XYZ file of C-alpha atoms in Angstrom:
609
model
C 0.000 0.000 0.000
C 1.313 3.449 -0.872
C 1.793 5.951 1.938
C 1.659 9.262 0.055
C -1.276 11.253 -1.220
C -1.933 14.732 -2.544
C -3.754 17.184 -0.290
C -4.980 20.411 -1.852
C -5.983 23.337 0.340
C -7.640 26.580 -0.687
C -6.478 29.508 1.427
C -8.588 32.565 2.051
C -6.280 35.217 0.646
C -7.338 37.607 -2.113
C -4.439 39.945 -2.794
C -0.650 39.920 -2.979
C -0.530 42.382 -0.102
C -2.930 42.000 2.817
C -4.403 44.962 4.623
C -6.335 43.893 7.710
C -8.026 46.661 9.653
C -9.637 44.416 12.258
C -7.344 41.389 12.627
C -8.368 38.705 15.104
C -6.445 36.318 17.332
C -3.582 38.626 18.154
C -1.976 36.844 21.096
C 0.450 37.529 23.950
C 0.254 41.363 23.784
C 2.974 42.992 25.908
C 3.057 46.745 26.541
C 6.487 48.413 26.599
C 7.814 49.886 29.885
C 7.139 53.461 28.692
C 3.625 52.528 27.585
C 4.073 53.705 24.003
C 4.268 50.398 22.099
C 2.623 46.993 22.254
C 4.369 43.864 21.000
C 2.204 40.873 20.092
C 2.072 37.607 18.171
C 0.009 37.293 15.012
C 0.010 34.283 12.689
C 3.302 33.082 14.135
C 5.241 36.366 13.829
C 6.094 39.196 16.208
C 4.576 42.626 15.534
C 4.560 45.973 17.311
C 1.869 48.644 17.204
C 1.524 52.064 18.897
C -0.414 51.733 22.151
C -2.992 54.209 20.789
C -3.501 52.049 17.699
C -2.417 52.342 14.095
C -0.294 50.511 11.584
C 1.510 47.462 12.983
C 5.153 46.757 12.173
C 6.157 43.187 11.451
C 9.434 42.402 13.249
C 9.899 38.718 12.350
C 9.214 37.068 8.995
C 10.627 33.580 9.540
C 8.215 30.777 8.508
C 8.635 29.242 11.978
C 6.348 30.087 14.899
C 7.515 33.148 16.882
C 5.578 33.885 20.070
C 5.451 35.284 23.647
C 7.342 38.589 23.336
C 8.650 40.315 26.485
C 10.330 43.732 26.833
C 13.692 44.557 28.377
C 13.467 47.022 31.328
C 14.611 49.940 29.155
C 12.329 48.959 26.268
C 15.164 48.677 23.775
C 14.935 44.920 23.191
C 12.330 42.206 22.811
C 12.883 38.566 23.740
C 10.615 35.857 22.359
C 10.315 32.121 21.760
C 10.703 30.560 18.315
C 10.681 26.989 17.027
C 12.780 27.787 13.969
C 15.245 25.071 15.028
C 12.662 22.416 15.818
C 11.741 23.192 19.421
C 11.072 26.545 21.076
C 14.240 28.440 22.021
C 14.757 31.947 23.384
C 15.733 34.691 20.905
C 16.343 38.407 21.405
C 16.261 41.349 18.984
C 16.143 45.145 18.957
C 12.699 46.650 19.382
C 12.861 47.930 15.779
C 13.459 44.371 14.530
C 16.454 43.032 12.649
C 18.187 39.671 12.826
C 17.414 38.022 16.210
C 20.112 36.371 18.316
C 19.496 32.854 19.629
C 20.193 32.559 23.369
C 19.209 28.986 24.306
C 19.855 25.706 22.524
C 18.394 22.936 24.701
C 16.105 20.398 23.009
C 13.316 21.133 25.530
C 10.853 23.921 24.795
C 11.928 27.191 26.415
C 9.669 30.230 26.882
C 10.629 33.693 28.176
C 9.008 34.863 31.425
C 10.576 38.219 32.302
C 13.868 40.126 32.462
C 15.440 39.715 35.905
C 17.540 42.828 35.186
C 18.833 44.696 32.145
C 21.291 41.911 31.327
C 19.440 38.678 32.124
C 16.257 36.843 31.126
C 14.273 34.371 33.198
C 12.664 31.591 31.179
C 10.785 28.343 31.810
C 11.820 24.903 30.563
C 11.203 21.341 31.735
C 14.816 20.142 31.708
C 15.775 18.697 35.089
C 14.536 19.359 38.590
C 16.941 20.005 41.421
C 17.891 16.916 43.412
C 16.414 18.568 46.520
C 13.077 19.231 44.844
C 10.179 17.517 46.636
C 7.654 18.002 43.823
C 6.384 15.051 41.848
C 9.017 14.393 39.158
C 7.330 15.174 35.869
C 7.850 17.147 32.688
C 4.580 18.891 33.534
C 6.448 20.982 36.107
C 9.036 23.203 34.376
C 11.886 24.966 36.127
C 12.974 28.589 35.845
C 16.388 29.305 34.319
C 18.370 32.509 33.829
C 20.533 33.415 30.851
C 22.385 36.570 29.786
C 21.178 38.655 26.849
C 24.452 37.820 25.092
C 23.965 34.094 25.583
C 26.257 31.851 27.577
C 25.597 28.990 29.954
C 22.101 29.020 31.546
C 21.814 28.609 35.294
C 18.977 27.161 37.346
C 17.085 30.013 38.992
C 14.325 27.994 40.674
C 13.347 24.342 40.589
C 9.919 25.308 41.902
C 7.197 25.306 39.236
C 6.493 29.002 38.626
C 4.533 30.683 35.826
C 3.899 34.298 34.757
C 6.759 35.753 36.766
C 6.747 39.485 37.653
C 9.642 41.224 39.455
C 9.128 44.530 41.225
C 11.279 47.573 40.382
C 13.689 46.966 43.265
C 14.158 43.366 42.204
C 13.601 42.030 45.719
C 10.059 40.678 45.352
C 8.678 38.223 42.827
C 5.034 37.519 42.044
C 4.082 34.318 40.210
C 1.303 31.777 39.736
C 1.855 28.237 40.962
C 1.306 25.002 39.069
C -0.026 22.140 41.162
C -0.905 19.641 38.433
C -1.984 19.106 34.874
C -4.944 20.998 33.452
C -5.471 22.620 30.082
C -4.415 26.276 30.637
C -7.157 27.465 28.261
C -9.945 25.709 30.168
C -12.582 28.069 31.531
C -14.507 27.949 34.849
C -12.340 25.167 36.236
C -12.505 24.683 40.012
C -10.506 21.997 41.782
C -7.573 21.439 44.108
C -5.047 22.142 41.322
C -6.262 25.544 40.152
C -3.595 28.236 40.125
C -2.994 30.739 42.932
C -0.830 33.851 43.160
C 2.274 33.695 45.367
C 4.779 36.274 46.597
C 8.451 35.354 46.896
C 10.629 37.741 48.899
C 14.137 37.378 47.534
C 17.168 37.335 49.788
C 19.755 35.050 51.291
C 16.867 32.797 52.310
C 13.816 33.250 50.088
C 10.437 33.419 51.810
C 7.151 32.436 50.172
C 3.633 33.675 50.840
C 0.435 32.448 49.221
C -1.691 35.494 48.450
C -4.884 34.271 46.772
C -7.091 31.373 47.834
C -10.063 31.419 45.449
C -11.018 27.818 44.602
C -10.955 28.676 40.895
C -8.200 30.238 38.777
C -6.100 33.229 39.885
C -3.212 33.898 37.536
C -0.977 36.290 35.592
C 0.074 38.822 38.288
C 1.637 42.206 37.388
C 2.824 44.886 39.802
C 1.117 48.201 40.514
C 3.600 51.017 39.889
C 4.392 51.708 43.575
C 4.891 47.996 44.363
C 2.340 47.952 47.180
C -0.236 45.864 45.348
C -0.772 43.997 42.111
C -3.213 43.319 39.279
C -4.068 39.803 38.166
C -6.612 37.718 36.256
C -9.294 35.805 38.132
C -12.532 33.913 37.521
C -13.788 34.863 40.972
C -16.814 36.672 39.505
C -17.419 34.366 36.530
C -15.372 34.972 33.386
C -11.670 35.912 33.596
C -11.317 39.616 34.407
C -8.683 41.947 35.829
C -8.646 42.302 39.608
C -6.502 44.312 42.006
C -5.337 43.102 45.403
C -2.830 44.040 48.081
C -0.041 41.770 49.235
C -2.190 40.335 52.021
C -4.633 38.979 49.446
C -7.643 40.151 51.467
C -8.720 43.214 49.472
C -9.586 42.116 45.931
C -11.347 44.592 43.662
C -12.572 44.009 40.118
C -11.158 46.348 37.439
C -12.787 45.082 34.217
C -16.232 43.580 33.702
C -16.104 41.517 30.526
C -18.744 38.781 30.430
C -18.745 36.860 27.152
C -15.076 35.876 26.852
C -12.074 35.502 29.171
C -9.405 38.183 29.558
C -5.934 36.820 28.709
C -2.267 37.896 28.555
C -2.145 40.679 31.167
C 0.895 43.024 31.133
C 1.609 46.500 32.581
C 3.931 49.460 31.975
C 5.703 51.829 34.374
C 2.810 54.305 34.363
C -0.076 52.125 35.529
C -1.390 51.228 32.067
C -2.589 47.676 31.608
C -2.665 45.757 28.330
C -4.492 42.499 27.680
C -6.130 40.284 25.080
C -9.890 39.823 24.770
C -11.792 37.871 22.102
C -8.769 37.871 19.789
C -8.167 41.634 20.031
C -5.946 43.910 22.135
C -7.217 46.249 24.841
C -5.672 48.772 27.228
C -7.104 50.110 30.474
C -6.028 52.252 33.413
C -7.592 51.791 36.820
C -10.669 53.956 37.095
C -11.237 54.237 33.327
C -13.065 52.171 30.729
C -11.143 49.631 28.595
C -10.159 50.811 25.142
C -9.719 48.551 22.156
C -6.463 49.087 20.302
C -7.253 49.544 16.620
C -4.609 47.572 14.751
C -3.928 47.671 11.022
C -1.711 44.912 9.705
C -0.156 45.210 6.254
C 1.925 42.264 5.164
C 2.906 40.269 2.124
C 0.988 37.108 1.311
C 3.321 34.265 2.225
C 1.282 31.385 0.783
C -0.333 30.693 -2.585
C -4.097 30.543 -2.972
C -3.863 26.836 -3.762
C -1.325 24.592 -2.074
C -0.516 21.069 -3.284
C 0.959 19.000 -0.496
C 2.399 15.497 -0.670
C 1.519 14.045 2.724
C 3.478 11.130 4.133
C 2.393 11.476 7.772
C -0.232 13.047 9.986
C -3.123 10.667 9.273
C -5.312 9.740 12.253
C -8.467 7.762 13.047
C -7.764 5.054 10.494
C -10.544 2.585 9.552
C -10.216 -0.342 7.123
C -13.181 -1.297 4.923
C -14.749 -4.755 5.489
C -13.378 -6.065 2.182
C -9.914 -4.746 3.016
C -9.631 -2.749 -0.212
C -10.040 0.770 1.184
C -8.730 2.743 4.138
C -10.506 5.763 5.583
C -8.511 8.263 7.611
C -8.481 11.835 8.913
C -5.980 14.465 7.806
C -6.203 18.081 8.975
C -9.688 17.409 10.321
C -11.239 16.043 7.102
C -12.202 12.504 6.061
C -10.407 10.824 3.157
C -10.651 7.336 1.668
C -7.807 5.772 -0.286
C -7.398 2.578 -2.271
C -5.129 -0.046 -0.778
C -3.817 -1.167 -4.176
C -3.652 2.149 -6.059
C -2.804 5.790 -5.447
C -6.336 7.110 -5.869
C -7.561 9.054 -2.824
C -10.940 10.761 -2.427
C -11.813 13.564 -0.022
C -15.127 12.805 1.715
C -15.619 15.932 3.862
C -14.467 19.477 3.270
C -15.447 21.585 6.263
C -13.717 24.219 8.400
C -14.614 22.130 11.455
C -12.989 18.929 12.669
C -14.071 15.360 11.919
C -12.825 12.278 13.788
C -13.786 8.783 15.084
C -14.172 6.834 11.838
C -15.965 3.519 11.341
C -17.021 1.590 8.206
C -20.467 -0.011 8.033
C -20.389 -3.835 7.720
C -21.432 -3.620 4.045
C -18.721 -1.029 3.330
C -21.210 1.417 1.782
C -21.305 3.922 4.630
C -18.889 5.749 6.919
C -19.841 7.108 10.319
C -17.848 9.788 12.105
C -18.217 12.594 14.606
C -17.914 16.220 13.565
C -17.814 19.547 15.344
C -20.448 21.464 13.403
C -22.015 24.591 14.867
C -21.641 24.687 18.626
C -21.222 21.024 19.505
C -20.084 17.587 18.376
C -22.532 15.369 16.501
C -22.578 12.023 14.685
C -22.735 12.051 10.867
C -22.865 9.407 8.145
C -21.642 9.535 4.534
C -22.948 6.852 2.172
C -22.621 5.696 -1.406
C -25.712 6.766 -3.370
C -25.514 4.807 -6.651
C -25.977 1.041 -6.498
C -23.250 0.503 -9.076
C -20.669 2.289 -6.912
C -18.770 -0.235 -4.822
C -15.987 1.957 -3.421
C -15.804 5.378 -1.820
C -12.573 5.984 -3.702
C -14.332 5.946 -7.089
C -17.850 6.996 -6.044
C -19.682 9.367 -8.393
C -22.069 10.552 -5.710
C -22.000 10.652 -1.914
C -24.661 11.661 0.577
C -23.965 12.964 4.084
C -26.687 12.919 6.726
C -26.723 13.831 10.423
C -27.519 10.871 12.657
C -27.306 12.465 16.109
C -27.108 16.259 16.279
C -28.558 18.119 19.255
C -27.454 20.276 22.176
C -25.527 17.365 23.724
C -21.978 16.416 22.768
C -22.071 13.176 20.763
C -19.015 11.414 19.378
C -17.033 8.159 19.072
C -19.635 6.319 16.916
C -19.422 2.628 16.002
C -21.640 0.445 13.785
C -23.191 -2.711 15.186
C -21.904 -5.863 13.435
C -25.321 -6.360 11.792
C -25.216 -2.792 10.455
C -28.619 -1.886 11.865
C -27.512 0.463 14.639
C -24.793 2.911 15.639
C -23.492 3.281 19.181
C -21.966 6.550 20.391
C -20.972 8.452 23.517
C -23.132 11.315 24.740
C -21.630 13.955 27.024
C -18.357 12.004 26.998
C -19.467 9.014 29.133
C -23.066 7.941 28.431
C -23.207 4.994 26.011
C -26.196 5.364 23.667
C -27.453 3.610 20.529
C -29.425 4.923 17.552
C -31.460 2.580 15.353
C -30.732 3.511 11.739
C -34.214 2.519 10.525
C -36.514 4.294 12.979
C -33.926 6.814 14.341
C -34.896 5.948 17.922
C -32.139 6.551 20.483
C -31.767 4.631 23.732
C -29.346 4.684 26.664
C -27.329 1.507 27.199
C -24.926 2.545 29.969
C -25.527 5.619 32.108
C -22.730 8.179 32.239
C -22.553 7.931 36.029
C -20.643 4.661 35.615
C -17.684 6.346 33.911
C -15.459 9.394 34.157
C -13.770 11.032 31.180
C -10.483 12.798 31.840
C -9.655 13.479 28.196
C -11.232 12.873 24.796
C -10.770 9.304 23.612
C -10.236 7.731 27.040
C -13.537 5.803 26.962
C -13.769 2.372 25.394
C -16.575 0.065 24.333
C -17.096 -2.735 21.785
C -20.148 -4.408 20.239
C -20.548 -8.164 20.622
C -20.506 -10.233 17.399
C -24.301 -10.777 17.652
C -24.976 -7.020 18.129
C -26.795 -7.666 21.406
C -24.151 -6.812 24.035
C -21.296 -4.441 24.814
C -18.028 -4.703 26.642
C -17.235 -1.319 28.179
C -15.244 0.523 30.822
C -17.023 0.714 34.157
C -16.345 2.368 37.506
C -17.441 0.090 40.321
C -14.592 -0.328 42.815
C -12.199 2.551 43.387
C -11.962 5.840 41.516
C -11.929 6.953 37.919
C -8.454 5.512 37.307
C -9.401 2.031 38.581
C -11.975 0.811 36.072
C -13.535 -2.605 35.594
C -14.967 -4.267 32.482
C -18.748 -4.469 32.320
C -20.919 -6.689 30.128
C -24.041 -4.670 29.345
C -27.069 -5.599 27.263
C -27.553 -3.444 24.171
C -31.362 -3.277 24.364
C -31.325 -0.516 26.984
C -32.748 -2.710 29.742
C -29.856 -1.858 32.035
C -28.831 -5.493 32.481
C -25.114 -5.592 33.212
C -22.461 -7.682 34.900
C -19.152 -6.524 36.322
C -16.801 -9.092 34.802
C -13.477 -8.207 36.396
C -14.017 -6.829 39.942
C -10.295 -6.410 40.552
C -10.046 -2.995 42.170
C -7.241 -2.182 39.736
C -7.261 -0.846 36.179
C -8.946 -3.182 33.692
C -9.173 -1.774 30.165
C -9.459 -2.364 26.410
C -11.674 -5.448 26.465
C -12.072 -7.222 23.117
C -14.308 -10.088 22.045
C -12.455 -13.209 20.891
C -13.387 -16.767 19.846
C -16.626 -15.556 18.213
C -17.791 -13.932 21.433
C -17.171 -16.922 23.657
C -14.368 -15.121 25.483
C -12.743 -11.729 25.920
C -9.196 -10.487 26.323
C -8.266 -7.317 28.209
C -5.379 -5.544 29.907
C -4.994 -5.220 33.669
C -2.379 -3.986 36.144
C -3.694 -6.234 38.931
C -0.394 -8.118 39.139
C 3.229 -7.014 39.213
C 4.044 -3.301 39.071
C 0.877 -1.565 40.315
C -0.368 2.004 40.584
C -1.143 2.753 44.235
C -2.222 6.400 44.499
C 0.417 7.542 42.043
C 1.322 6.993 38.399
C 2.993 4.225 36.530
C 1.919 0.617 36.177
C 2.575 -2.399 34.002
C -0.310 -4.172 32.303
C -0.651 -7.850 31.511
C -3.085 -9.388 29.030
C -5.775 -11.704 30.419
C -8.454 -13.894 28.857
C -11.876 -14.741 30.308
C -14.165 -17.467 28.932
C -17.965 -17.247 28.889
C -18.380 -20.757 27.462
C -17.192 -23.970 29.111
C -16.635 -25.811 25.829
C -14.455 -22.993 24.491
C -12.465 -23.024 27.732
C -11.883 -26.780 27.526
C -10.792 -26.488 23.901
C -8.404 -23.653 24.751
C -6.677 -25.854 27.343
C -6.042 -28.748 24.966
C -2.461 -29.806 24.431
C -0.973 -29.767 20.963
C -1.334 -33.538 20.782
C -4.982 -33.482 21.855
C -5.760 -30.752 19.339
C -4.129 -32.752 16.519
C -6.325 -35.782 17.280
C -9.460 -33.628 17.264
C -8.434 -32.058 13.964
C -8.071 -35.491 12.390
C -11.545 -36.472 13.598
C -12.958 -33.253 12.147
C -11.253 -33.852 8.804
C -12.780 -37.342 8.594
C -16.234 -35.997 9.427
C -15.918 -33.189 6.889
C -14.879 -35.705 4.223
C -17.953 -37.814 4.883
C -20.197 -34.755 4.640
C -18.531 -33.745 1.380
C -19.162 -37.172 -0.132
C -22.850 -36.904 0.794
C -23.129 -33.428 -0.682
C -21.553 -34.509 -3.972
C -24.496 -36.816 -4.589
C -27.037 -33.996 -4.351
C -28.143 -31.645 -7.043
C -25.605 -28.844 -7.499
C -28.239 -26.091 -7.729
C -29.931 -27.227 -4.551
C -26.556 -27.365 -2.914
C -25.820 -23.795 -3.985
C -29.213 -22.641 -2.697
C -28.513 -24.302 0.599
C -25.139 -22.598 0.852
C -26.692 -19.222 0.083
C -29.318 -19.826 2.751
C -26.610 -20.691 5.205
C -24.646 -17.547 4.325
C -27.727 -15.387 4.882
C -28.532 -16.881 8.266
C -28.151 -14.353 11.090
C -25.427 -14.698 13.690
C -26.516 -16.979 16.493
C -27.223 -15.074 19.737
C -24.467 -15.478 22.274
C -25.116 -17.524 25.396
C -23.079 -16.750 28.496
C -22.334 -18.994 31.434
C -21.365 -16.046 33.609
C -21.651 -17.938 36.885
C -18.853 -20.255 35.725
C -16.789 -17.737 33.759
C -13.092 -18.481 33.869
């Protein structure tokens, strides 16, 4: 099978030179110390614009991703991160632009935080914690390093996980947000024991630390008030992220902005009390006691890509599904569905939407594909089918029809056809296992969402039985969300289910084997186990639901050979009898046999082994 295909993309550019008066998704705005200029990231390059608005100046033009600009204390230089050498390193350049100088070279991603003084930059990187560090050892917790603006050997500044560092003018106090665990930094309205808080570090021979905020949600991104007696920061204390002000005791918070629809991001300040931040993809400034003002930005730049791009893709395919006849492969590239021939280079694009598609599955007859798609405001389940009877392959189909199967206000994804092709199972709201009948479009619940917990997309698992009447699925019964069992649940929505494993450890990825008479699955119940921490080793187990299948599985090689000989003799006798019958009747009988439905599975669960 070939591994390359042509991907053609149409880009929304209309002129050789772009003039954008209202550009969106300008990120990481940083106001200069004198308050006159704002540096920001736009489409992977660094720009500056007057703080009062106007024409933006493009400082970097490299095709790599340049991001997170910070200003030197005197405003003469800008440091930023760029992945022009593969990973993100720290670069520095004059505020007017020019050729940037690379400062760091480690293979880990490195991002600038702040200038510690006129000659040094503090940056974050997950390289190696200090031997004395008592935090959980993980790449999720970066350290803070310091490097000179002329380069040289970096030195470890702090092994403690710190983010959004802000030094006061004297350089003896440091504000930062902590990092207690993993959570998507863009997640909104998150409240748990690992949300970020603001801390104050008093620098000296022996550093002292003081936790300032204690809101159960997110407090982050502190910046100093000019006189150093208090600070501004971002908080979800009143709903959406907004700017708040607090003193160093943390007991006198006061809201500065009152945005409601979208979160405030990327807070910075100058030496005169002006604040700069991002909101809904645009840049705003505000001074305490005044109303926020949007910075009108005009970006004029050359078009760096052609209207039509032909790409030869050799990687990046996801969600692969093989057709029942093994002659086609469906896959996702850049969020769209494609089907390619196994034997030839022909590839057909099935969807062409600005939204994402994923979770592919072929119907048993190979004439339909089901997938989930993020259309409108939520995820739904969609089906594309061959229309013409003479079309046998998606790759060469003259006409395709897409129809929504499950689209409503609830998130629905991870669809899978039943083996008989009559129904499609899917997950609703991440954990509830539901089934839609393709004929009458009726939807029923098979396994309530209360029996599972989803930590990230794709972490739930289920599988139809060969007779389309049962499911094997993840199931929380003993222990927490990371100690799941395997449940056998009836597909008719009756709620009949049996906990098959009952181990108290992590049992996952159950699969039907031996025509549904047994299952295999992974479990960490033996050997290296996960007891309140991370890391475990799984073994593969098999469980039998049929005594005869279990006995046959335990046969020795010798015993199996004798049985095979007996079967061969019996088959030979049957063949001799069949040869005496009319060929047409024989063919009819074979066709009848082929059309017979799969026999319903029978389980001896009380004696499962």
